[in-house]
CSV table of C-alpha atoms and ligand atoms in Angstrom, one decimal:
chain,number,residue,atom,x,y,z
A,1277,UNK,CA,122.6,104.7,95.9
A,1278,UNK,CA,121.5,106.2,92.2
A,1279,UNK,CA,118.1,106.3,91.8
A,1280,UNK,CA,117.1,107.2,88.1
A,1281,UNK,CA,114.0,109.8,88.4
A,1282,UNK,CA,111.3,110.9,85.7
A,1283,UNK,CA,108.7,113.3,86.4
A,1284,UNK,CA,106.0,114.2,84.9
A,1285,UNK,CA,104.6,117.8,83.9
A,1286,UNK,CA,106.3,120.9,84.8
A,1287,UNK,CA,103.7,123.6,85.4
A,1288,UNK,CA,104.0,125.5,88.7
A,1289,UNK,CA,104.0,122.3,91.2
A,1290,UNK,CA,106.6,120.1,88.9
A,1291,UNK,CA,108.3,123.0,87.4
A,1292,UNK,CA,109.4,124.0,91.1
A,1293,UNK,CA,110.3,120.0,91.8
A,1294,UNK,CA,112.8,119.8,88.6
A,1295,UNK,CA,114.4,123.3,90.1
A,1296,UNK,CA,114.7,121.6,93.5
A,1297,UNK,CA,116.5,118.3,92.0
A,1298,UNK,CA,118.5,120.4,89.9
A,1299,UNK,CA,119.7,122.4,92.4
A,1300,UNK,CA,119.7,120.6,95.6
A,1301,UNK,CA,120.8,116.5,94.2
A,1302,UNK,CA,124.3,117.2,96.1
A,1303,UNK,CA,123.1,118.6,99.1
A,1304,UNK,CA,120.1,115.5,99.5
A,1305,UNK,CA,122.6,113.0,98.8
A,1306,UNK,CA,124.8,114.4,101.6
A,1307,UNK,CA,122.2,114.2,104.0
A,1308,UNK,CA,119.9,111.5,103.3
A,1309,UNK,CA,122.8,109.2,101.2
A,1310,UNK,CA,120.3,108.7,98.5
A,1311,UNK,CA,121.5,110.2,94.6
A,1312,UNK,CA,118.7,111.2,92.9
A,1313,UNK,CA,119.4,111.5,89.1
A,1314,UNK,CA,116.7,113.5,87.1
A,1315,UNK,CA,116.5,111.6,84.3
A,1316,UNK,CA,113.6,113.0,82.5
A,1317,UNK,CA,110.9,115.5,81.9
A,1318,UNK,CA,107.8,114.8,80.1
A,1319,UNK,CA,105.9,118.0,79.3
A,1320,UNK,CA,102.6,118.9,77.3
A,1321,UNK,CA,104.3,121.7,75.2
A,1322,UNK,CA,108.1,121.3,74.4
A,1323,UNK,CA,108.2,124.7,73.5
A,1324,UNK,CA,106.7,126.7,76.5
A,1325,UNK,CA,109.5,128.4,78.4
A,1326,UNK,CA,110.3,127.2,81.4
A,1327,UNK,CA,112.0,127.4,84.9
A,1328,UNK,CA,114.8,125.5,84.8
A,1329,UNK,CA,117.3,124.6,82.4
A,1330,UNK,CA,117.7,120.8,80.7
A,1331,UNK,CA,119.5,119.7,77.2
A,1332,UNK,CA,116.9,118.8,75.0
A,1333,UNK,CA,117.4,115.3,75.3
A,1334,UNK,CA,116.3,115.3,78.8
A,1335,UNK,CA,112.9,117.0,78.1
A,1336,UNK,CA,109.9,115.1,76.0
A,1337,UNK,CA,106.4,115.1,75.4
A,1338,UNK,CA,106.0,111.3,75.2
A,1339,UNK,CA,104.9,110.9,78.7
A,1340,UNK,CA,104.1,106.9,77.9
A,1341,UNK,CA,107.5,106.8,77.0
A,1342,UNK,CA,108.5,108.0,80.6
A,1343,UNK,CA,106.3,105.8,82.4
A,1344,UNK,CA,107.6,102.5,80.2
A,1345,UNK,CA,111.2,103.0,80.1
A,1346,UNK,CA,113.4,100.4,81.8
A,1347,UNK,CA,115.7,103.4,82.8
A,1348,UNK,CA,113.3,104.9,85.1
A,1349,UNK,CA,113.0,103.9,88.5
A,1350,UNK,CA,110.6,106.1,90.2
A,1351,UNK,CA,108.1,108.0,88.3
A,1352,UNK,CA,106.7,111.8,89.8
A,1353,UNK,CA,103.9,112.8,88.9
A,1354,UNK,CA,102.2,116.7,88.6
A,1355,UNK,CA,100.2,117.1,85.6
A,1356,UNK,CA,97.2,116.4,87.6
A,1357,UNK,CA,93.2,115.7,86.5
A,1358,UNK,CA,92.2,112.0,85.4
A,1359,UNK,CA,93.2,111.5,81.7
A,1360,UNK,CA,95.6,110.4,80.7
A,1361,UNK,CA,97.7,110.7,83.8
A,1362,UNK,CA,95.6,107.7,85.6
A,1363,UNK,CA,96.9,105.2,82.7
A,1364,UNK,CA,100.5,106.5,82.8
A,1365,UNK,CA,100.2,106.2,86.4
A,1366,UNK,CA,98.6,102.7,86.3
A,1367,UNK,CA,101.7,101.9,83.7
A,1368,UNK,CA,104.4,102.6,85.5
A,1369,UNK,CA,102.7,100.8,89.2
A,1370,UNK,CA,101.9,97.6,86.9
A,1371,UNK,CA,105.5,97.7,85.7
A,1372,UNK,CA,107.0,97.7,88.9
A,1373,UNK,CA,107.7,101.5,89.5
A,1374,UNK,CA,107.0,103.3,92.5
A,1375,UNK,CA,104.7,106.3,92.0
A,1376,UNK,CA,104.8,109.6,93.9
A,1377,UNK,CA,101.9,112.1,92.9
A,1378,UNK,CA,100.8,115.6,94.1
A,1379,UNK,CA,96.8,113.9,92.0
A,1380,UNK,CA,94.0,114.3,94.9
A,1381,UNK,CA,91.5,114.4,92.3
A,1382,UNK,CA,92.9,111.0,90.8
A,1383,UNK,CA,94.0,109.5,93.9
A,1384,UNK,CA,90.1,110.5,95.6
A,1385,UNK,CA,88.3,109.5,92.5
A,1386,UNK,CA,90.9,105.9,91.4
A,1387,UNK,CA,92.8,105.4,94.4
A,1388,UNK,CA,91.5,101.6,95.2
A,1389,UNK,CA,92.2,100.8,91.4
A,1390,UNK,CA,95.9,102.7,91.5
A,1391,UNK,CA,96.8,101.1,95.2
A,1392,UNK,CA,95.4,97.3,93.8
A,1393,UNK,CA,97.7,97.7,90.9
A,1394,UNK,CA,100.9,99.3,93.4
A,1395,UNK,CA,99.9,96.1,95.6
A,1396,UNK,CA,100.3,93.9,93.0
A,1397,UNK,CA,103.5,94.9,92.2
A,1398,UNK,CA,104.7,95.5,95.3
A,1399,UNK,CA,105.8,98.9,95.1
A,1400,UNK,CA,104.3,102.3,96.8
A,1401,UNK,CA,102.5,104.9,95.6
A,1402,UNK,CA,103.0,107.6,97.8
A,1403,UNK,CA,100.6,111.3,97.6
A,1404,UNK,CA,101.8,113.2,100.8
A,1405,UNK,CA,101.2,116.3,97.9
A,1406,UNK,CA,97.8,116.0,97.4
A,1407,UNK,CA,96.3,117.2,100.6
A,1408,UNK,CA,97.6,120.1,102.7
A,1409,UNK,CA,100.5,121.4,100.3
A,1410,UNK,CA,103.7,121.6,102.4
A,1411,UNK,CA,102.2,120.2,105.7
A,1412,UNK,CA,103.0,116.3,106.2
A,1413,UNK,CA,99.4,115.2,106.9
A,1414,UNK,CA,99.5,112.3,104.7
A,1415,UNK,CA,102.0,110.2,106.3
A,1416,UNK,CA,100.6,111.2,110.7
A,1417,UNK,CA,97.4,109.8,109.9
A,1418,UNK,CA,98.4,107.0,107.9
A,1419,UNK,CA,101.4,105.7,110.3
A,1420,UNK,CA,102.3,107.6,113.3
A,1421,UNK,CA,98.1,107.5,114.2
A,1422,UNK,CA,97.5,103.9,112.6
A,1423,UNK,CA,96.9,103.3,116.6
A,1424,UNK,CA,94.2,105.3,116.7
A,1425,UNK,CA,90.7,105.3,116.5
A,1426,UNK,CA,89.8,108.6,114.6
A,1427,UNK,CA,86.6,110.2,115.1
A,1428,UNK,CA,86.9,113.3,112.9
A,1429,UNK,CA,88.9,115.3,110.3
A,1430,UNK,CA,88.8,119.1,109.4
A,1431,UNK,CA,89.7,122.1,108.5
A,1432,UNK,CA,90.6,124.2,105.7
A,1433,UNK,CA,92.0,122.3,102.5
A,1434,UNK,CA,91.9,124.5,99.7
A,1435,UNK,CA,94.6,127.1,99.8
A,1436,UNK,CA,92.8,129.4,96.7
A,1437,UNK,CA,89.4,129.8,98.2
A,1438,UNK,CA,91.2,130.3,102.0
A,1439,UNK,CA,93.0,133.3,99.6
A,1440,UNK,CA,90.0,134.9,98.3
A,1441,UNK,CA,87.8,134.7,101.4
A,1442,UNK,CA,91.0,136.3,103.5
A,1443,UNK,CA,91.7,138.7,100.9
A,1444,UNK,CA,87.9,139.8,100.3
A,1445,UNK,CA,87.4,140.1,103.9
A,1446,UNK,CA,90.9,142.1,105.2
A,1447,UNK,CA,91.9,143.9,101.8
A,1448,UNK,CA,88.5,144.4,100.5
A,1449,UNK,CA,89.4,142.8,97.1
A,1450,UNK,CA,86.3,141.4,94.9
A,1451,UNK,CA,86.0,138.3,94.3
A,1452,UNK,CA,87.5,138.5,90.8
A,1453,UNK,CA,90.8,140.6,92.2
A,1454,UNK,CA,91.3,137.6,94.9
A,1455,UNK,CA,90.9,134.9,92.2
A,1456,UNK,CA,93.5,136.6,90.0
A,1457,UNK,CA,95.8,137.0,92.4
A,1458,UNK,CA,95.3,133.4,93.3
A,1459,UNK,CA,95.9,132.1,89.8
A,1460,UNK,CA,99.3,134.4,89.5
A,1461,UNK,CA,100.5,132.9,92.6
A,1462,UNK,CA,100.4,129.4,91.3
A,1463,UNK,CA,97.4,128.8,94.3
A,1464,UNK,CA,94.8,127.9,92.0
A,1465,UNK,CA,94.0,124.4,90.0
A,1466,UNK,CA,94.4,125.4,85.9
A,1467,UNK,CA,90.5,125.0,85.9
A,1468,UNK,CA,90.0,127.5,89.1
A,1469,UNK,CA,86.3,126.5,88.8
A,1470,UNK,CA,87.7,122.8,91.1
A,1471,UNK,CA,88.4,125.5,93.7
A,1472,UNK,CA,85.8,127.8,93.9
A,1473,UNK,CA,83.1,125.0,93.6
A,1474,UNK,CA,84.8,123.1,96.5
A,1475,UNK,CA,85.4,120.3,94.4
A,1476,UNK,CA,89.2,120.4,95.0
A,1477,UNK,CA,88.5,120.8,98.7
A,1478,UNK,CA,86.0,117.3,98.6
A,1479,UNK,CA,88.7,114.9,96.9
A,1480,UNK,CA,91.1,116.4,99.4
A,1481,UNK,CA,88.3,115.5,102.7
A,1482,UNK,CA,87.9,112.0,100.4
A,1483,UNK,CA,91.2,111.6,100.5
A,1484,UNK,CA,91.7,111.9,104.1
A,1485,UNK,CA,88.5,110.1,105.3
A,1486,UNK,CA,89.9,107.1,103.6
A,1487,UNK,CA,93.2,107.8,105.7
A,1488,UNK,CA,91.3,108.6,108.9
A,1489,UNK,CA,88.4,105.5,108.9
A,1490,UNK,CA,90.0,103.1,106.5
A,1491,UNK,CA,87.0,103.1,104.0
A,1492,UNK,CA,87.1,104.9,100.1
A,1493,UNK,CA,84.4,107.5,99.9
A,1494,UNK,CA,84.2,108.7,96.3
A,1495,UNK,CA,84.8,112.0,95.6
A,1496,UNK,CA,80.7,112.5,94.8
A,1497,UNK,CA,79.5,111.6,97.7
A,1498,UNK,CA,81.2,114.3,99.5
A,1499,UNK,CA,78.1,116.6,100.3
A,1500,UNK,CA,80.0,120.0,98.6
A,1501,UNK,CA,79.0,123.4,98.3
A,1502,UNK,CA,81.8,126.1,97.3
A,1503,UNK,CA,82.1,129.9,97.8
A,1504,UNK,CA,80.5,130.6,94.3
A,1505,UNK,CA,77.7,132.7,96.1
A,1506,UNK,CA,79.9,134.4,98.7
A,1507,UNK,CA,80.0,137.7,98.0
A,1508,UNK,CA,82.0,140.8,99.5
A,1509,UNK,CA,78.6,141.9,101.3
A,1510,UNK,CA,78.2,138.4,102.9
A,1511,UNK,CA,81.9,138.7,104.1
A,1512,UNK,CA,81.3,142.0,105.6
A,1513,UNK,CA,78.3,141.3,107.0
A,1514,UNK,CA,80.0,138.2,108.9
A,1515,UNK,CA,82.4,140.5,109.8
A,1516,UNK,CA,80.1,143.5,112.1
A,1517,UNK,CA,78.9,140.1,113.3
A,1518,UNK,CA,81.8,138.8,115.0
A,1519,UNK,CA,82.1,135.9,112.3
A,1520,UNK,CA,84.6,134.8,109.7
A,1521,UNK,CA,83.9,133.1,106.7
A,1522,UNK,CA,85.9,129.7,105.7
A,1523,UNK,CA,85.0,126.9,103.4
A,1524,UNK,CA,85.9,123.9,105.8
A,1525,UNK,CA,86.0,120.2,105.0
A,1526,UNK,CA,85.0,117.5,107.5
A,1527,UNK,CA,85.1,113.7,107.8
A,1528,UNK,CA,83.8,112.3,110.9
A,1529,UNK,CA,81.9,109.1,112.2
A,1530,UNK,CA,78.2,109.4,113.0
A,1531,UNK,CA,77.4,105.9,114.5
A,1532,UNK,CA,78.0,103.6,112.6
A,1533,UNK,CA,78.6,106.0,109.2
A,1534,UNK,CA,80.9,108.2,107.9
A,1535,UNK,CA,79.6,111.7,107.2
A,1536,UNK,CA,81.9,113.7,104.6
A,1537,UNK,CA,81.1,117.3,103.9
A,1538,UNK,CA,82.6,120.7,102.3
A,1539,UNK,CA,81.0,124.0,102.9
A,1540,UNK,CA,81.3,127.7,103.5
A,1541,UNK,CA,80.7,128.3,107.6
A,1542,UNK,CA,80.7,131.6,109.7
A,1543,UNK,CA,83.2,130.6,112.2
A,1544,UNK,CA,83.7,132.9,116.0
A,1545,UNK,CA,86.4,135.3,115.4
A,1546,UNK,CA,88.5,133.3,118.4
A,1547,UNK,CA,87.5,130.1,116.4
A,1548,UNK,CA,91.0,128.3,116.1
A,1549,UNK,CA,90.3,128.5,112.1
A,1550,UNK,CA,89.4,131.9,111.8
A,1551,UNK,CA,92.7,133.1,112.3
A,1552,UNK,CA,94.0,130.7,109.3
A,1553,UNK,CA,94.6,133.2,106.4
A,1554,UNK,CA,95.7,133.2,102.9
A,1555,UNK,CA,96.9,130.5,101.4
A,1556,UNK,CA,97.6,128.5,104.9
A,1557,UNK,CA,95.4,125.4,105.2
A,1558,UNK,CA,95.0,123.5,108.9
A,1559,UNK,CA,93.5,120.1,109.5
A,1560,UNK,CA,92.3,119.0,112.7
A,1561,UNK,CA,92.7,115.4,113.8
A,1562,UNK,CA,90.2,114.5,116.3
A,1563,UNK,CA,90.4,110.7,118.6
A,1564,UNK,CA,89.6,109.4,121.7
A,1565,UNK,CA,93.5,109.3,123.1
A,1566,UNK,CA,95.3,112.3,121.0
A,1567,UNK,CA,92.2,114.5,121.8
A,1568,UNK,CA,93.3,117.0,119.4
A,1569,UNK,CA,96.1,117.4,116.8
A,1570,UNK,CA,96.6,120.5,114.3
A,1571,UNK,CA,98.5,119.9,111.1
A,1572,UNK,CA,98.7,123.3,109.5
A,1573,UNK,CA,101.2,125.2,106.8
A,1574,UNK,CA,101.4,126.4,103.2
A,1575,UNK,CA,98.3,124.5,101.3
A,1576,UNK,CA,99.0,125.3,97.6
A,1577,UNK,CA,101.8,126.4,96.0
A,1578,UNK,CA,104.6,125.5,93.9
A,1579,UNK,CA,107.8,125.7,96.2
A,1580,UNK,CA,105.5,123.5,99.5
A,1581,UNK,CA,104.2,121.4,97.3
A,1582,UNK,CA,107.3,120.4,95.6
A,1583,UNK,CA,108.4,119.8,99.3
A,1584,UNK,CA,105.8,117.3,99.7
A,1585,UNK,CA,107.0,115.1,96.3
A,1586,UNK,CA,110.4,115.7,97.0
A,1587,UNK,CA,109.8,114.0,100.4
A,1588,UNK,CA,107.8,111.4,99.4
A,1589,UNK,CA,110.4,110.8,96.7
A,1590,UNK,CA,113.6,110.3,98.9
A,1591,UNK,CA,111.7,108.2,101.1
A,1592,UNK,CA,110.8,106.2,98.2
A,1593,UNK,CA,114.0,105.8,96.8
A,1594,UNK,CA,115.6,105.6,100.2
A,1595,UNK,CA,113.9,102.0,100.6
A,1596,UNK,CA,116.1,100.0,97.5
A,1597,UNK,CA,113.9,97.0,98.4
A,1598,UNK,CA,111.0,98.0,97.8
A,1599,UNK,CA,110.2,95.1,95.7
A,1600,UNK,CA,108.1,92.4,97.2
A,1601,UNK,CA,107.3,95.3,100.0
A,1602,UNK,CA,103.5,96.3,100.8
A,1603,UNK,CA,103.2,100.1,99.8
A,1604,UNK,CA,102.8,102.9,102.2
A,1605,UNK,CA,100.0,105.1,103.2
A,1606,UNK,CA,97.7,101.7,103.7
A,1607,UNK,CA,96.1,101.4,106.5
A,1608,UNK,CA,94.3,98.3,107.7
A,1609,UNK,CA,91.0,98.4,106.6
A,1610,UNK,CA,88.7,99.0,109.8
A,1611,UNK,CA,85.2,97.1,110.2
A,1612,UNK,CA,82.6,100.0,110.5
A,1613,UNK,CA,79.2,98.7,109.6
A,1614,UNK,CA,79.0,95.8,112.5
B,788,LIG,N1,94.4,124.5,94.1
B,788,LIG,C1,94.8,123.9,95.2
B,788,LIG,C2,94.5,124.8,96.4
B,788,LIG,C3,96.2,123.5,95.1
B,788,LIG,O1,94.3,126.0,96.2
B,788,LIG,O2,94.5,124.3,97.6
B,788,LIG,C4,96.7,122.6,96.2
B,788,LIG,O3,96.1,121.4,96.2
């Protein structure tokens, strides 16, 4: 079972997906019986060295081109932000490809339009890479908790500012150090400002409220405050206190609402969360019947997030009728405001 592949971008997240279809296409064939072909590459700069090695003819910087071609199955995308990709994303759904993205900001801010225009078509659009990295979180709460009725979602979501807080408060590193170190380490969005201003970390709590209570919450009107103004001091001083400072998401229901929030809290030092460092993100999923679940792992990075596509892709391309079939990652919509 051949299934033509084009991705799109190859920074640190798609970069590290071409590698892993490169090198693995025998060995996920063997396993899972599905063939997938990397048919194409579409880049921003054709001459920026990169991580892998493909003729010419296989790389391009005509992403339309990717999106439209008849020889394209399944289009991946990792370029990321809103323009252009949410047209060449809307292209391929409306022309009857599936889509797998690693996009939270695009699939938090466009997701109802993107998913209409998947439904329509008939084919899924799948984002297990946009929240949580390398941990499946996507999928649990979508379909193996459909059953339940979720009260609340949280944790830590942003792998970059998880870094800096960890590394300001056990390696005494500045704030600037921790960022850089961040950014080398392929943790950080190209625009580190998404990060630090917990932006990144509100389309990802978006993103998974949608999942958790079945209604889109745009991305602004998750109540967001980054770790611009934590300094060293403040991280030291939560220290002699006992405390441990981490910049935690939540979705829960209040009533009949849905509260959404991001923000920088002084946790207990035996907090589950405060022992969550680096780059390591963990989600809490909170109902009446599971009590509660812990989803935690790798949150940023090219290798587990590559993971996460490659995943989403193989499942994708596992299902050769997709046609006519409702897309994943939908859950029915619950009534809230009765
Ligand atoms: N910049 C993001 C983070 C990448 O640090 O969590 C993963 O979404």
């Amino acid at each position: 079972m051949k299934v033509n592949v084009g991705v799109l971008g190859a920074g640190t997240v798609g970069g590290a997906l071409v590698q892993r279809l490169l090198l693995d296409r025998i060995q996920i064939r063997e396993k899972t019986g599905v063939d997938l072909e990397l048919k194409v590459v579409a880049v921003k700069h054709l001459e920026k060295p990169r991580s892998f090695e493909l003729p010419p003819e296989r790389i391009t910087d005509q992403a339309m081109s990717v999106v439209s071609s008849p020889g394209i199955d399944v289009v991946v995308e990792a370029i990321g932000g809103l323009e252009p990709t949410g047209e060449l994303l809307l292209t391929a759904l409306r022309s009857g490809k599936p889509v797998v993205t690693a996009n939270k900001e695009l699939v938090a801010t466009r997701g109802e339009e993107l998913f209409e225009a998947a439904n329509r078509s008939g084919v899924p659009l799948m984002y297990e890479a946009a929240v949580g990295g390398g941990i499946p979180v996507i999928r649990p709460l979508a379909e193996s908790l459909a059953g339940e009725r979720i009260d609340r979602v949280s944790g830590i979501v942003n792998g970059t500012t998880n870094y800096i807080l960890t590394s300001m408060a056990q390696d005494g590193r500045s704030f600037k150090e921790a960022l850089e170190e961040a950014t080398a380490l392929g943790y950080a969005e190209p625009d580190p400002s998404d990060d630090i201003s917990g932006r990144d970390a509100a389309f990802k709590t978006a993103i998974l409220a949608r999942l958790a209570f079945g209604e889109w919450v745009a991305p602004w009107q998750v109540e967001c405050l980054g770790i611009e103004a934590v300094s060293r001091a403040d991280v030291e001083a939560a220290a002699l206190a006992g405390k441990v400072i981490k910049l935690i998401g939540v979705a829960e229901r209040v009533g009949r609402d849905i509260s959404t929030r991001v923000s920088p809290i002084a946790l207990d030092v035996d907090h589950p969360l405060a022992g969550v460092d680096g780059v390591t993100n963990a989600i809490f999923v909170e109902g009446p019947a599971i009590g509660r679940l812990l989803f935690t792992g790798p949150g940023a990075g090219g290798q587990p997030t590559a993971s996460a596509l490659l995943g989403d892709l193989i499942q994708v391309a596992s299902r050769r009728n997709w046609q006519g079939k409702a897309p994943s990652y939908r859950r029915p919509r619950q009534v809230l405001h009765r």
